[in-house]
């Protein structure tokens, strides 16, 4: 079964009297354990699409089925639950809470899931070890490098065992070497059976994925399978 | 239910973290509530202290006592109408006393203001009451030492006195006043009794604690003759239930004693402490309301401060709110997080204010008998929580209904 199925999605923003068509007519399916990169020029609607897929935003028209359930019929609380349990967000600017140390940042989604203190600790620890930060659990974000911050953010996305990871330009604020390390981490995560959608501007980043969707002016220009996919060397820890 | 407890606990932890991460700002905000709660509680405690003192003073006068005077204590009658009333005399008192049946006690009262001395110690402007042995039955006096003067002493115009507790404290700080000789307006008096504290400072010179009691005949002998001025006849009914009936009898008997015909108006007044209560309320009540209003304003200013800071805090944390929503925080979770934050700030400020109010009350207790009651404690906590929720609601609601995508985009 598709995890994600969207049909003829459009999103129109009203700015004053003008209408901005961020998405015009987008349809796509994403299956379990897919690894998809979304590419396209600036303003083509990539972030808008990601927010839609992540149930942060609702389309102006069109159908969105998440695991077969129509998202547009869900209440605010149901959407919050979906975001909490089914979706893991990774952002370009990391979006860690500055006054929380790494482990507390990772615990946060579990707080909203209503999970008890001890279990939260345990799971957050495991997630941080999985992203290679077992020795940085009590560091605040400003005591971590950019790459380490993004690893904390990835641990936070993984800690709830979501059905899908959504990453909007996760390497955008990192140098190419660190970006490559993060992509190695995504590769591992994918290997473990997770579904990943990521937005990027860089062709070489996109080539880590198995499928590339190219957007232009709010439309899908191309939806292709990557033939010469780049497989990073794993277990470099 | 368990989910709500969980959310409350986690929300509280998040709120505490936010408060602690910006200590100076939180403390400054608390200061507003601190001052507001401190002054409101101090004010209401002081008001209660004054009221209690007045009530206990009033009740030491007795709710079933009436005072037959030439004039009413409070009146709207025109002066020229009542100006020519005859004095109430000792003879009228005697006839009145013989004729009335319902009262349990009747006593003639006059007074003079004198300086009271013992050796080098002196108290000026003391109300010296003159009456007879029945006077004590028209009051609720209790004695610290000794007794009231007797029939024999009052009839024989002896130089004996009973003194109030404040007078005793001032003249005899270290020794027992009983059997000591004091000078009242230059005349020697032997002290036969000391009143226990009646506790009604608000009555000032009318407070029994500040007065001296001597036989009325001794006053006539020492200070002025018996026809110098009108006396008051204190009449005590047999309990509050009998007041109305007794009042009717007093009126009838007084009219007879004063020789009034059926078509003449009363040329005397029957006063009761009720009149005192009303005039107290009309004066002090207004001051109290004004006081509460002004102190309430300072609390209001504190509340505005909280609201302001919470709005700033919501604005500052826009991105954080977006993130929290993205990872699954519900509207009500965000709402309660900020409400808890403002409530905790107010509660901590309020509790500190409460403690300050208790200390202030202990200090002013030297002048006005006040005591923080348990209801003031609840009032303090209630008011600060209420302020926290009210002033935090608008900012918290703004945060809760924020659009997640826009919040995340916020720089
Ligand atoms: N809240 C909004 N109000 C009005 N217009 C918006 C809003 N959000 C996005 N847009 C417009 O929608 C279009 C698509 O925006 P989107 O952020 O999805 O682009 P993008 O592909 O992510 O670009 P970039 O690569 O620069 O991140 C743009 O033209 C943008 O100006
Ligand atoms: Mg974008």
Tab-separated table of N, CA and C in Angstrom, chain A residues 51 56-57 76-77 80-81 83-84 89 91 93 95 97 99-100 104 108-109 111-112 114-115 120 156, chain B residues 6 10 14 17-18 21 317 319-320 323-333 337 404-405 408-409:
chain	number	residue	atom	x	y	z
A	51	UNK	N	5.564	20.564	3.241
A	51	UNK	CA	4.676	20.921	4.354
A	51	UNK	C	3.332	20.226	4.235
A	56	UNK	N	1.519	19.666	7.840
A	56	UNK	CA	1.656	20.959	8.505
A	56	UNK	C	0.738	21.969	7.842
A	57	UNK	N	0.415	21.696	6.600
A	57	UNK	CA	-0.354	22.622	5.794
A	57	UNK	C	-1.402	21.807	5.046
A	76	UNK	N	-7.718	19.164	13.767
A	76	UNK	CA	-6.397	19.678	14.146
A	76	UNK	C	-5.657	18.700	15.047
A	77	UNK	N	-6.390	18.141	16.005
A	77	UNK	CA	-5.742	17.220	16.938
A	77	UNK	C	-5.273	15.946	16.243
A	80	UNK	N	-2.179	16.723	14.419
A	80	UNK	CA	-1.046	16.802	15.356
A	80	UNK	C	-0.560	15.403	15.707
A	81	UNK	N	-1.498	14.491	15.894
A	81	UNK	CA	-1.110	13.109	16.199
A	81	UNK	C	-0.349	12.463	15.048
A	83	UNK	N	1.454	14.023	12.775
A	83	UNK	CA	2.792	14.622	12.736
A	83	UNK	C	3.673	14.040	13.825
A	84	UNK	N	3.041	13.787	14.955
A	84	UNK	CA	3.802	13.276	16.085
A	84	UNK	C	4.268	11.839	15.874
A	89	UNK	N	10.302	15.248	10.955
A	89	UNK	CA	10.800	16.376	10.169
A	89	UNK	C	12.282	16.629	10.424
A	91	UNK	N	14.946	19.792	9.336
A	91	UNK	CA	14.911	21.107	8.700
A	91	UNK	C	16.312	21.569	8.311
A	93	UNK	N	17.532	24.474	8.931
A	93	UNK	CA	18.146	25.228	10.042
A	93	UNK	C	18.089	24.466	11.361
A	95	UNK	N	16.502	23.695	13.763
A	95	UNK	CA	15.382	23.949	14.667
A	95	UNK	C	15.455	23.155	15.963
A	97	UNK	N	15.894	23.349	20.123
A	97	UNK	CA	15.609	24.346	21.154
A	97	UNK	C	16.903	24.640	21.904
A	99	UNK	N	17.738	26.054	24.658
A	99	UNK	CA	17.964	25.889	26.097
A	99	UNK	C	17.868	24.432	26.537
A	100	UNK	N	17.624	23.534	25.585
A	100	UNK	CA	17.551	22.117	25.924
A	100	UNK	C	18.828	21.430	25.458
A	104	UNK	N	17.319	16.132	25.618
A	104	UNK	CA	15.983	16.707	25.814
A	104	UNK	C	15.339	17.100	24.496
A	108	UNK	N	11.653	15.430	22.986
A	108	UNK	CA	10.483	16.294	22.840
A	108	UNK	C	9.266	15.659	22.152
A	109	UNK	N	9.446	15.007	20.985
A	109	UNK	CA	8.260	14.418	20.340
A	109	UNK	C	7.614	13.344	21.217
A	111	UNK	N	7.411	13.453	24.422
A	111	UNK	CA	6.593	14.149	25.427
A	111	UNK	C	5.184	14.322	24.884
A	112	UNK	N	5.108	14.782	23.613
A	112	UNK	CA	3.788	15.008	23.032
A	112	UNK	C	3.076	13.698	22.722
A	114	UNK	N	3.023	11.409	24.888
A	114	UNK	CA	2.553	10.960	26.192
A	114	UNK	C	3.327	9.773	26.752
A	115	UNK	N	4.600	9.727	26.434
A	115	UNK	CA	5.410	8.597	26.897
A	115	UNK	C	6.143	8.975	28.181
A	120	UNK	N	11.179	7.576	27.691
A	120	UNK	CA	11.661	8.657	26.829
A	120	UNK	C	13.177	8.712	26.831
A	156	UNK	N	15.944	13.227	16.581
A	156	UNK	CA	14.618	13.667	17.022
A	156	UNK	C	13.543	13.190	16.047
B	6	UNK	N	-0.664	14.063	32.900
B	6	UNK	CA	0.625	13.981	32.208
B	6	UNK	C	0.930	15.287	31.489
B	10	UNK	N	4.033	17.783	32.252
B	10	UNK	CA	5.035	18.114	31.239
B	10	UNK	C	4.985	19.594	30.885
B	14	UNK	N	8.013	22.302	31.099
B	14	UNK	CA	8.390	23.186	29.990
B	14	UNK	C	8.318	24.645	30.427
B	17	UNK	N	11.186	25.552	32.780
B	17	UNK	CA	12.412	25.717	32.005
B	17	UNK	C	12.460	27.084	31.344
B	18	UNK	N	11.321	27.479	30.735
B	18	UNK	CA	11.280	28.764	30.041
B	18	UNK	C	11.502	29.902	31.032
B	21	UNK	N	15.114	29.970	32.155
B	21	UNK	CA	16.091	30.321	31.132
B	21	UNK	C	16.178	31.827	30.950
B	317	UNK	N	9.454	33.330	20.700
B	317	UNK	CA	9.525	31.885	20.555
B	317	UNK	C	8.665	31.386	19.407
B	319	UNK	N	9.370	30.618	16.412
B	319	UNK	CA	9.972	29.491	15.717
B	319	UNK	C	9.856	28.213	16.553
B	320	UNK	N	10.082	28.384	17.857
B	320	UNK	CA	9.941	27.249	18.763
B	320	UNK	C	8.512	26.700	18.734
B	323	UNK	N	8.050	24.726	15.651
B	323	UNK	CA	8.730	23.433	15.767
B	323	UNK	C	7.911	22.467	16.628
B	324	UNK	N	7.445	22.992	17.770
B	324	UNK	CA	6.655	22.139	18.669
B	324	UNK	C	5.418	21.605	17.955
B	325	UNK	N	4.800	22.475	17.160
B	325	UNK	CA	3.626	22.018	16.414
B	325	UNK	C	4.025	20.974	15.380
B	326	UNK	N	5.150	21.187	14.720
B	326	UNK	CA	5.587	20.255	13.684
B	326	UNK	C	5.853	18.867	14.260
B	327	UNK	N	6.309	18.818	15.504
B	327	UNK	CA	6.586	17.495	16.060
B	327	UNK	C	5.435	16.976	16.908
B	328	UNK	N	4.272	17.622	16.813
B	328	UNK	CA	3.080	16.983	17.366
B	328	UNK	C	2.393	17.672	18.523
B	329	UNK	N	2.814	18.916	18.879
B	329	UNK	CA	2.100	19.614	19.953
B	329	UNK	C	0.729	20.047	19.448
B	330	UNK	N	-0.292	19.811	20.288
B	330	UNK	CA	-1.637	20.239	19.921
B	330	UNK	C	-1.836	21.674	20.366
B	331	UNK	N	-2.930	22.265	19.860
B	331	UNK	CA	-3.251	23.642	20.257
B	331	UNK	C	-3.327	23.773	21.764
B	332	UNK	N	-4.068	22.829	22.377
B	332	UNK	CA	-4.275	22.979	23.817
B	332	UNK	C	-2.969	22.782	24.588
B	333	UNK	N	-2.044	22.015	24.004
B	333	UNK	CA	-0.748	21.825	24.665
B	333	UNK	C	0.031	23.129	24.692
B	337	UNK	N	0.826	25.386	27.913
B	337	UNK	CA	2.232	25.678	28.212
B	337	UNK	C	2.413	27.151	28.584
B	404	UNK	N	1.571	26.805	11.843
B	404	UNK	CA	2.853	26.120	12.053
B	404	UNK	C	3.873	26.476	10.969
B	405	UNK	N	3.417	26.492	9.717
B	405	UNK	CA	4.358	26.746	8.621
B	405	UNK	C	4.939	28.148	8.720
B	408	UNK	N	7.363	28.476	11.582
B	408	UNK	CA	8.670	27.873	11.296
B	408	UNK	C	9.510	28.760	10.384
B	409	UNK	N	8.823	29.493	9.514
B	409	UNK	CA	9.485	30.369	8.567
B	409	UNK	C	10.020	31.631	9.247
